[in-house]
Amino acid sequence: MEFSGHNVLVTGANRGIGRAIALLLGGYRNKDDQPLKVWINYRSNHEEADTLKQEIEKAGGRAALVKFDVTCEEAFVEGIKTIADSDGGLSYLVNNAGIVLDKLAVRMKTQEFLQVLETNLKSVFVGCREALKVMGKQKFGSVVNLSSVIAERGNMGQTNYAASKGGVISMSKSFAYEGALRNIRFNCITPGFILTDMNAGLKDELKAEYLKSIPLARLGESKEVAGAVAFLLSDLASYITGETLKVNGGLYM
């Protein structure tokens, strides 16, 4: 896979899908035969983030840590500024950080609805907006936003999550229009049920029920989502923008 850029920021990169994305991207080199520099964003667990950094570097890659909470607009803005000042720009952004706060709609408090939107939607807007500013100056860039299959098909008990992730898809299309004027691409990934810490506690009977709905009859792996992200960031996808790529085993077609 070819990359014209030189660095990438992955939010929520210290665990789960974000970690897999950071690891995979850390193994790529750009057209100048330099490793992509991976900026590992994390909120609180420094040990996890530093372990990931060391793993990337041990494999011959380049990595750096940038600590901030994506729900804090000022911190997100400052984080991207730190990267741009350090590296002279930002080539790629992966908005991966997100939360779930599941509850039946009739029992869901407005604050619980807004809390999920704050993390999953507002933070993506801030990241895309700030990336567009930085990337606009260099007339190059690519952004991949992590949405979800739940945004496309809905799910009981996930009204807030579906709303936030559905917003990510719609918003990314609008950013794609604005970014195209400056050679900046915005795309989405909608993972299905992926084996991560977030769903590791699923009961076997519930997992079996989900598998009945998945044509490939298995849960996905984080590395499979990471591969799709890398493709959309890369030069191989240079004529793709405003697109939503499904990685769900056929759960929603």
PDB file of C-alpha atoms in Angstrom:
ATOM      1  CA  MET A   1       0.000   0.000   0.000  1.00  0.00           C
ATOM      2  CA  GLU A   2       1.363   3.433  -0.905  1.00  0.00           C
ATOM      3  CA  PHE A   3       1.223   6.540   1.276  1.00  0.00           C
ATOM      4  CA  SER A   4       2.208  10.022   0.142  1.00  0.00           C
ATOM      5  CA  GLY A   5       1.900  11.472   3.647  1.00  0.00           C
ATOM      6  CA  HIS A   6       4.252  11.238   6.587  1.00  0.00           C
ATOM      7  CA  ASN A   7       2.217  11.086   9.795  1.00  0.00           C
ATOM      8  CA  VAL A   8      -1.142   9.999  11.223  1.00  0.00           C
ATOM      9  CA  LEU A   9      -3.155  10.691  14.365  1.00  0.00           C
ATOM     10  CA  VAL A  10      -5.304   7.857  15.725  1.00  0.00           C
ATOM     11  CA  THR A  11      -7.686   8.829  18.521  1.00  0.00           C
ATOM     12  CA  GLY A  12      -8.427   6.300  21.243  1.00  0.00           C
ATOM     13  CA  ALA A  13      -5.449   4.325  19.990  1.00  0.00           C
ATOM     14  CA  ASN A  14      -4.307   2.575  23.150  1.00  0.00           C
ATOM     15  CA  ARG A  15      -6.762  -0.336  22.976  1.00  0.00           C
ATOM     16  CA  GLY A  16      -9.210  -2.315  20.815  1.00  0.00           C
ATOM     17  CA  ILE A  17      -9.727  -1.305  17.196  1.00  0.00           C
ATOM     18  CA  GLY A  18      -7.680   1.864  17.665  1.00  0.00           C
ATOM     19  CA  ARG A  19      -4.692  -0.150  18.804  1.00  0.00           C
ATOM     20  CA  ALA A  20      -4.948  -2.473  15.798  1.00  0.00           C
ATOM     21  CA  ILE A  21      -5.127   0.529  13.466  1.00  0.00           C
ATOM     22  CA  ALA A  22      -2.079   2.176  15.035  1.00  0.00           C
ATOM     23  CA  LEU A  23      -0.078  -1.061  14.875  1.00  0.00           C
ATOM     24  CA  LEU A  24      -0.889  -1.684  11.228  1.00  0.00           C
ATOM     25  CA  LEU A  25      -0.197   1.886  10.117  1.00  0.00           C
ATOM     26  CA  GLY A  26       3.055   1.836  12.069  1.00  0.00           C
ATOM     27  CA  GLY A  27       4.304  -0.899   9.768  1.00  0.00           C
ATOM     28  CA  TYR A  28       3.870   1.117   6.552  1.00  0.00           C
ATOM     29  CA  ARG A  29       6.399   3.339   4.827  1.00  0.00           C
ATOM     30  CA  ASN A  30       5.684   6.321   2.594  1.00  0.00           C
ATOM     31  CA  LYS A  31       6.965   7.159  -0.880  1.00  0.00           C
ATOM     32  CA  ASP A  32      10.157   8.565   0.642  1.00  0.00           C
ATOM     33  CA  ASP A  33      10.734   5.152   2.245  1.00  0.00           C
ATOM     34  CA  GLN A  34      10.198   6.603   5.704  1.00  0.00           C
ATOM     35  CA  PRO A  35       7.967   4.894   8.285  1.00  0.00           C
ATOM     36  CA  LEU A  36       4.635   6.600   8.859  1.00  0.00           C
ATOM     37  CA  LYS A  37       4.824   8.387  12.196  1.00  0.00           C
ATOM     38  CA  VAL A  38       1.876   7.266  14.312  1.00  0.00           C
ATOM     39  CA  TRP A  39       0.590   9.677  16.928  1.00  0.00           C
ATOM     40  CA  ILE A  40      -1.093   7.585  19.621  1.00  0.00           C
ATOM     41  CA  ASN A  41      -3.894   9.487  21.313  1.00  0.00           C
ATOM     42  CA  TYR A  42      -5.054   8.327  24.726  1.00  0.00           C
ATOM     43  CA  ARG A  43      -7.063   9.818  27.567  1.00  0.00           C
ATOM     44  CA  SER A  44      -5.751   8.264  30.775  1.00  0.00           C
ATOM     45  CA  ASN A  45      -3.895   4.938  30.504  1.00  0.00           C
ATOM     46  CA  HIS A  46      -0.325   6.026  29.823  1.00  0.00           C
ATOM     47  CA  GLU A  47       1.067   2.531  30.356  1.00  0.00           C
ATOM     48  CA  GLU A  48      -1.095   1.002  27.599  1.00  0.00           C
ATOM     49  CA  ALA A  49      -0.238   3.812  25.198  1.00  0.00           C
ATOM     50  CA  ASP A  50       3.494   3.631  25.920  1.00  0.00           C
ATOM     51  CA  THR A  51       3.501  -0.156  25.463  1.00  0.00           C
ATOM     52  CA  LEU A  52       1.932   0.341  22.034  1.00  0.00           C
ATOM     53  CA  LYS A  53       4.520   3.002  21.180  1.00  0.00           C
ATOM     54  CA  GLN A  54       7.351   0.651  22.099  1.00  0.00           C
ATOM     55  CA  GLU A  55       5.794  -2.162  20.062  1.00  0.00           C
ATOM     56  CA  ILE A  56       5.636   0.011  16.951  1.00  0.00           C
ATOM     57  CA  GLU A  57       9.195   1.226  17.422  1.00  0.00           C
ATOM     58  CA  LYS A  58      10.520  -2.272  18.088  1.00  0.00           C
ATOM     59  CA  ALA A  59       9.107  -3.315  14.693  1.00  0.00           C
ATOM     60  CA  GLY A  60      10.988  -0.490  12.993  1.00  0.00           C
ATOM     61  CA  GLY A  61       8.252   2.133  12.973  1.00  0.00           C
ATOM     62  CA  ARG A  62       7.922   5.609  14.438  1.00  0.00           C
ATOM     63  CA  ALA A  63       5.428   6.612  17.109  1.00  0.00           C
ATOM     64  CA  ALA A  64       4.675   9.387  19.583  1.00  0.00           C
ATOM     65  CA  LEU A  65       2.147   9.898  22.363  1.00  0.00           C
ATOM     66  CA  VAL A  66      -0.379  12.724  22.544  1.00  0.00           C
ATOM     67  CA  LYS A  67      -2.625  12.746  25.601  1.00  0.00           C
ATOM     68  CA  PHE A  68      -6.001  14.476  25.498  1.00  0.00           C
ATOM     69  CA  ASP A  69      -9.698  13.792  26.014  1.00  0.00           C
ATOM     70  CA  VAL A  70     -11.487  14.030  22.657  1.00  0.00           C
ATOM     71  CA  THR A  71     -14.586  15.422  24.391  1.00  0.00           C
ATOM     72  CA  CYS A  72     -12.623  18.536  25.392  1.00  0.00           C
ATOM     73  CA  GLU A  73     -12.595  20.780  22.332  1.00  0.00           C
ATOM     74  CA  GLU A  74      -9.709  22.922  23.544  1.00  0.00           C
ATOM     75  CA  ALA A  75      -7.568  19.861  24.249  1.00  0.00           C
ATOM     76  CA  PHE A  76      -8.314  18.323  20.830  1.00  0.00           C
ATOM     77  CA  VAL A  77      -7.448  21.578  19.063  1.00  0.00           C
ATOM     78  CA  GLU A  78      -4.214  21.860  21.056  1.00  0.00           C
ATOM     79  CA  GLY A  79      -3.366  18.211  20.350  1.00  0.00           C
ATOM     80  CA  ILE A  80      -3.551  18.673  16.583  1.00  0.00           C
ATOM     81  CA  LYS A  81      -1.586  21.924  16.886  1.00  0.00           C
ATOM     82  CA  THR A  82       1.117  20.061  18.819  1.00  0.00           C
ATOM     83  CA  ILE A  83       1.391  17.482  16.042  1.00  0.00           C
ATOM     84  CA  ALA A  84       1.417  20.082  13.256  1.00  0.00           C
ATOM     85  CA  ASP A  85       4.066  22.149  15.043  1.00  0.00           C
ATOM     86  CA  SER A  86       6.203  19.078  15.670  1.00  0.00           C
ATOM     87  CA  ASP A  87       5.987  17.517  12.199  1.00  0.00           C
ATOM     88  CA  GLY A  88       5.188  20.486  10.001  1.00  0.00           C
ATOM     89  CA  GLY A  89       1.681  19.230   9.242  1.00  0.00           C
ATOM     90  CA  LEU A  90      -0.758  16.337   9.535  1.00  0.00           C
ATOM     91  CA  SER A  91      -1.250  13.866   6.686  1.00  0.00           C
ATOM     92  CA  TYR A  92      -3.880  11.506   8.072  1.00  0.00           C
ATOM     93  CA  LEU A  93      -6.466  11.389  10.844  1.00  0.00           C
ATOM     94  CA  VAL A  94      -8.424   8.407  12.156  1.00  0.00           C
ATOM     95  CA  ASN A  95     -11.317   9.394  14.430  1.00  0.00           C
ATOM     96  CA  ASN A  96     -11.718   6.162  16.353  1.00  0.00           C
ATOM     97  CA  ALA A  97     -12.473   7.137  19.980  1.00  0.00           C
ATOM     98  CA  GLY A  98     -16.016   6.360  21.086  1.00  0.00           C
ATOM     99  CA  ILE A  99     -18.214   5.067  23.893  1.00  0.00           C
ATOM    100  CA  VAL A 100     -21.426   3.117  24.407  1.00  0.00           C
ATOM    101  CA  LEU A 101     -23.993   3.816  27.099  1.00  0.00           C
ATOM    102  CA  ASP A 102     -26.767   1.387  26.250  1.00  0.00           C
ATOM    103  CA  LYS A 103     -30.258   1.607  27.689  1.00  0.00           C
ATOM    104  CA  LEU A 104     -33.798   1.255  26.392  1.00  0.00           C
ATOM    105  CA  ALA A 105     -35.008   4.606  25.049  1.00  0.00           C
ATOM    106  CA  VAL A 106     -37.906   4.844  27.518  1.00  0.00           C
ATOM    107  CA  ARG A 107     -35.385   4.668  30.389  1.00  0.00           C
ATOM    108  CA  MET A 108     -32.662   6.771  28.797  1.00  0.00           C
ATOM    109  CA  LYS A 109     -32.080  10.182  30.327  1.00  0.00           C
ATOM    110  CA  THR A 110     -31.394  13.128  28.056  1.00  0.00           C
ATOM    111  CA  GLN A 111     -27.955  13.502  29.598  1.00  0.00           C
ATOM    112  CA  GLU A 112     -27.141   9.880  28.727  1.00  0.00           C
ATOM    113  CA  PHE A 113     -28.174  10.570  25.143  1.00  0.00           C
ATOM    114  CA  LEU A 114     -26.076  13.731  24.939  1.00  0.00           C
ATOM    115  CA  GLN A 115     -23.046  12.151  26.615  1.00  0.00           C
ATOM    116  CA  VAL A 116     -22.703   9.637  23.795  1.00  0.00           C
ATOM    117  CA  LEU A 117     -23.171  12.336  21.152  1.00  0.00           C
ATOM    118  CA  GLU A 118     -20.502  14.424  22.878  1.00  0.00           C
ATOM    119  CA  THR A 119     -17.913  11.672  22.558  1.00  0.00           C
ATOM    120  CA  ASN A 120     -18.926   9.963  19.327  1.00  0.00           C
ATOM    121  CA  LEU A 121     -20.137  12.868  17.185  1.00  0.00           C
ATOM    122  CA  LYS A 122     -18.995  16.242  18.486  1.00  0.00           C
ATOM    123  CA  SER A 123     -15.411  15.053  18.909  1.00  0.00           C
ATOM    124  CA  VAL A 124     -15.359  13.776  15.316  1.00  0.00           C
ATOM    125  CA  PHE A 125     -16.595  17.168  14.124  1.00  0.00           C
ATOM    126  CA  VAL A 126     -13.833  18.954  16.026  1.00  0.00           C
ATOM    127  CA  GLY A 127     -11.188  16.538  14.730  1.00  0.00           C
ATOM    128  CA  CYS A 128     -12.363  16.848  11.122  1.00  0.00           C
ATOM    129  CA  ARG A 129     -12.602  20.635  11.343  1.00  0.00           C
ATOM    130  CA  GLU A 130      -9.117  21.060  12.776  1.00  0.00           C
ATOM    131  CA  ALA A 131      -7.627  18.513  10.368  1.00  0.00           C
ATOM    132  CA  LEU A 132      -9.228  20.370   7.477  1.00  0.00           C
ATOM    133  CA  LYS A 133      -7.538  23.589   8.607  1.00  0.00           C
ATOM    134  CA  VAL A 134      -4.095  21.984   8.831  1.00  0.00           C
ATOM    135  CA  MET A 135      -4.416  19.774   5.755  1.00  0.00           C
ATOM    136  CA  GLY A 136      -5.856  22.662   3.752  1.00  0.00           C
ATOM    137  CA  LYS A 137      -2.543  24.508   3.991  1.00  0.00           C
ATOM    138  CA  GLN A 138      -0.680  21.536   2.514  1.00  0.00           C
ATOM    139  CA  LYS A 139      -3.398  20.736  -0.055  1.00  0.00           C
ATOM    140  CA  PHE A 140      -3.299  17.080   0.928  1.00  0.00           C
ATOM    141  CA  GLY A 141      -4.815  14.782   3.520  1.00  0.00           C
ATOM    142  CA  SER A 142      -7.116  11.872   4.270  1.00  0.00           C
ATOM    143  CA  VAL A 143      -9.500  11.304   7.176  1.00  0.00           C
ATOM    144  CA  VAL A 144     -11.277   8.093   8.154  1.00  0.00           C
ATOM    145  CA  ASN A 145     -14.077   8.241  10.697  1.00  0.00           C
ATOM    146  CA  LEU A 146     -15.213   5.136  12.561  1.00  0.00           C
ATOM    147  CA  SER A 147     -18.987   4.787  12.510  1.00  0.00           C
ATOM    148  CA  SER A 148     -20.892   1.523  13.096  1.00  0.00           C
ATOM    149  CA  VAL A 149     -23.262  -0.959  11.521  1.00  0.00           C
ATOM    150  CA  ILE A 150     -25.708   0.212  14.200  1.00  0.00           C
ATOM    151  CA  ALA A 151     -25.897   3.552  12.385  1.00  0.00           C
ATOM    152  CA  GLU A 152     -27.180   1.702   9.315  1.00  0.00           C
ATOM    153  CA  ARG A 153     -29.579  -0.811  10.827  1.00  0.00           C
ATOM    154  CA  GLY A 154     -30.351   0.466  14.350  1.00  0.00           C
ATOM    155  CA  ASN A 155     -30.465  -1.684  17.456  1.00  0.00           C
ATOM    156  CA  MET A 156     -32.594  -2.003  20.556  1.00  0.00           C
ATOM    157  CA  GLY A 157     -31.163  -0.124  23.513  1.00  0.00           C
ATOM    158  CA  GLN A 158     -28.752   1.913  21.398  1.00  0.00           C
ATOM    159  CA  THR A 159     -30.746   4.972  20.355  1.00  0.00           C
ATOM    160  CA  ASN A 160     -27.974   7.321  21.485  1.00  0.00           C
ATOM    161  CA  TYR A 161     -25.218   5.265  19.864  1.00  0.00           C
ATOM    162  CA  ALA A 162     -27.117   4.910  16.579  1.00  0.00           C
ATOM    163  CA  ALA A 163     -27.795   8.647  16.462  1.00  0.00           C
ATOM    164  CA  SER A 164     -24.160   9.511  17.120  1.00  0.00           C
ATOM    165  CA  LYS A 165     -22.749   7.085  14.567  1.00  0.00           C
ATOM    166  CA  GLY A 166     -25.393   7.934  11.968  1.00  0.00           C
ATOM    167  CA  GLY A 167     -24.394  11.560  12.362  1.00  0.00           C
ATOM    168  CA  VAL A 168     -20.777  10.637  11.691  1.00  0.00           C
ATOM    169  CA  ILE A 169     -21.716   9.177   8.293  1.00  0.00           C
ATOM    170  CA  SER A 170     -23.788  12.185   7.209  1.00  0.00           C
ATOM    171  CA  MET A 171     -21.263  14.672   8.515  1.00  0.00           C
ATOM    172  CA  SER A 172     -18.389  12.930   6.751  1.00  0.00           C
ATOM    173  CA  LYS A 173     -20.152  13.351   3.411  1.00  0.00           C
ATOM    174  CA  SER A 174     -20.420  17.097   3.973  1.00  0.00           C
ATOM    175  CA  PHE A 175     -16.772  17.305   4.996  1.00  0.00           C
ATOM    176  CA  ALA A 176     -15.935  15.365   1.817  1.00  0.00           C
ATOM    177  CA  TYR A 177     -17.472  18.142  -0.281  1.00  0.00           C
ATOM    178  CA  GLU A 178     -15.502  20.833   1.516  1.00  0.00           C
ATOM    179  CA  GLY A 179     -12.287  18.838   1.632  1.00  0.00           C
ATOM    180  CA  ALA A 180     -12.357  17.979  -2.067  1.00  0.00           C
ATOM    181  CA  LEU A 181     -11.613  21.620  -2.888  1.00  0.00           C
ATOM    182  CA  ARG A 182      -8.218  21.145  -1.212  1.00  0.00           C
ATOM    183  CA  ASN A 183      -7.465  17.528  -2.150  1.00  0.00           C
ATOM    184  CA  ILE A 184      -8.537  16.208   1.250  1.00  0.00           C
ATOM    185  CA  ARG A 185     -10.636  13.045   1.463  1.00  0.00           C
ATOM    186  CA  PHE A 186     -13.145  12.062   4.167  1.00  0.00           C
ATOM    187  CA  ASN A 187     -14.483   8.506   4.410  1.00  0.00           C
ATOM    188  CA  CYS A 188     -16.197   6.237   6.946  1.00  0.00           C
ATOM    189  CA  ILE A 189     -15.874   2.663   8.140  1.00  0.00           C
ATOM    190  CA  THR A 190     -18.884   0.881   9.637  1.00  0.00           C
ATOM    191  CA  PRO A 191     -17.642  -2.121  11.624  1.00  0.00           C
ATOM    192  CA  GLY A 192     -20.066  -4.856  12.576  1.00  0.00           C
ATOM    193  CA  PHE A 193     -19.616  -7.005  15.663  1.00  0.00           C
ATOM    194  CA  ILE A 194     -15.869  -7.003  16.285  1.00  0.00           C
ATOM    195  CA  LEU A 195     -14.002  -8.910  18.987  1.00  0.00           C
ATOM    196  CA  THR A 196     -12.863  -6.138  21.349  1.00  0.00           C
ATOM    197  CA  ASP A 197     -12.776  -5.399  25.072  1.00  0.00           C
ATOM    198  CA  MET A 198     -16.086  -3.577  24.627  1.00  0.00           C
ATOM    199  CA  ASN A 199     -17.995  -6.771  23.804  1.00  0.00           C
ATOM    200  CA  ALA A 200     -15.733  -9.344  25.450  1.00  0.00           C
ATOM    201  CA  GLY A 201     -18.293  -9.767  28.214  1.00  0.00           C
ATOM    202  CA  LEU A 202     -21.120 -10.816  25.894  1.00  0.00           C
ATOM    203  CA  LYS A 203     -22.843 -13.960  27.094  1.00  0.00           C
ATOM    204  CA  ASP A 204     -22.408 -16.995  24.868  1.00  0.00           C
ATOM    205  CA  GLU A 205     -26.122 -17.244  24.124  1.00  0.00           C
ATOM    206  CA  LEU A 206     -26.237 -13.592  23.030  1.00  0.00           C
ATOM    207  CA  LYS A 207     -23.129 -14.053  20.893  1.00  0.00           C
ATOM    208  CA  ALA A 208     -24.715 -17.114  19.273  1.00  0.00           C
ATOM    209  CA  GLU A 209     -27.818 -15.048  18.516  1.00  0.00           C
ATOM    210  CA  TYR A 210     -25.720 -12.396  16.778  1.00  0.00           C
ATOM    211  CA  LEU A 211     -23.900 -15.035  14.731  1.00  0.00           C
ATOM    212  CA  LYS A 212     -27.210 -16.196  13.239  1.00  0.00           C
ATOM    213  CA  SER A 213     -27.512 -12.784  11.570  1.00  0.00           C
ATOM    214  CA  ILE A 214     -23.968 -12.740  10.150  1.00  0.00           C
ATOM    215  CA  PRO A 215     -23.563 -14.568   6.799  1.00  0.00           C
ATOM    216  CA  LEU A 216     -19.859 -15.183   7.450  1.00  0.00           C
ATOM    217  CA  ALA A 217     -20.920 -16.780  10.771  1.00  0.00           C
ATOM    218  CA  ARG A 218     -18.214 -15.243  12.935  1.00  0.00           C
ATOM    219  CA  LEU A 219     -17.327 -12.047  14.742  1.00  0.00           C
ATOM    220  CA  GLY A 220     -14.801  -9.792  13.063  1.00  0.00           C
ATOM    221  CA  GLU A 221     -11.275  -9.034  14.225  1.00  0.00           C
ATOM    222  CA  SER A 222      -9.816  -5.610  14.914  1.00  0.00           C
ATOM    223  CA  LYS A 223      -7.103  -6.151  12.307  1.00  0.00           C
ATOM    224  CA  GLU A 224      -9.790  -6.548   9.635  1.00  0.00           C
ATOM    225  CA  VAL A 225     -11.148  -3.107  10.447  1.00  0.00           C
ATOM    226  CA  ALA A 226      -7.598  -1.748  10.532  1.00  0.00           C
ATOM    227  CA  GLY A 227      -6.959  -3.054   7.026  1.00  0.00           C
ATOM    228  CA  ALA A 228      -9.990  -1.212   5.689  1.00  0.00           C
ATOM    229  CA  VAL A 229      -8.877   1.990   7.409  1.00  0.00           C
ATOM    230  CA  ALA A 230      -5.376   1.713   5.951  1.00  0.00           C
ATOM    231  CA  PHE A 231      -6.804   1.221   2.454  1.00  0.00           C
ATOM    232  CA  LEU A 232      -9.017   4.316   2.660  1.00  0.00           C
ATOM    233  CA  LEU A 233      -6.133   6.425   3.960  1.00  0.00           C
ATOM    234  CA  SER A 234      -3.709   5.185   1.307  1.00  0.00           C
ATOM    235  CA  ASP A 235      -2.998   6.351  -2.234  1.00  0.00           C
ATOM    236  CA  LEU A 236      -4.858   3.278  -3.499  1.00  0.00           C
ATOM    237  CA  ALA A 237      -8.070   5.055  -2.474  1.00  0.00           C
ATOM    238  CA  SER A 238      -7.072   8.440  -3.901  1.00  0.00           C
ATOM    239  CA  TYR A 239     -10.313   8.685  -5.930  1.00  0.00           C
ATOM    240  CA  ILE A 240     -12.587   7.659  -3.064  1.00  0.00           C
ATOM    241  CA  THR A 241     -14.230  10.278  -0.834  1.00  0.00           C
ATOM    242  CA  GLY A 242     -17.555  10.573   0.968  1.00  0.00           C
ATOM    243  CA  GLU A 243     -17.808   6.780   0.998  1.00  0.00           C
ATOM    244  CA  THR A 244     -18.876   4.372   3.741  1.00  0.00           C
ATOM    245  CA  LEU A 245     -17.102   1.026   3.728  1.00  0.00           C
ATOM    246  CA  LYS A 246     -18.876  -1.815   5.539  1.00  0.00           C
ATOM    247  CA  VAL A 247     -16.757  -4.282   7.529  1.00  0.00           C
ATOM    248  CA  ASN A 248     -19.483  -6.452   9.026  1.00  0.00           C
ATOM    249  CA  GLY A 249     -19.325  -9.994   7.630  1.00  0.00           C
ATOM    250  CA  GLY A 250     -22.531  -9.392   5.692  1.00  0.00           C
ATOM    251  CA  LEU A 251     -24.597  -8.413   8.727  1.00  0.00           C
ATOM    252  CA  TYR A 252     -25.930  -5.407   6.817  1.00  0.00           C
ATOM    253  CA  MET A 253     -25.583  -5.215   3.031  1.00  0.00           C
TER     254      MET A 253
END
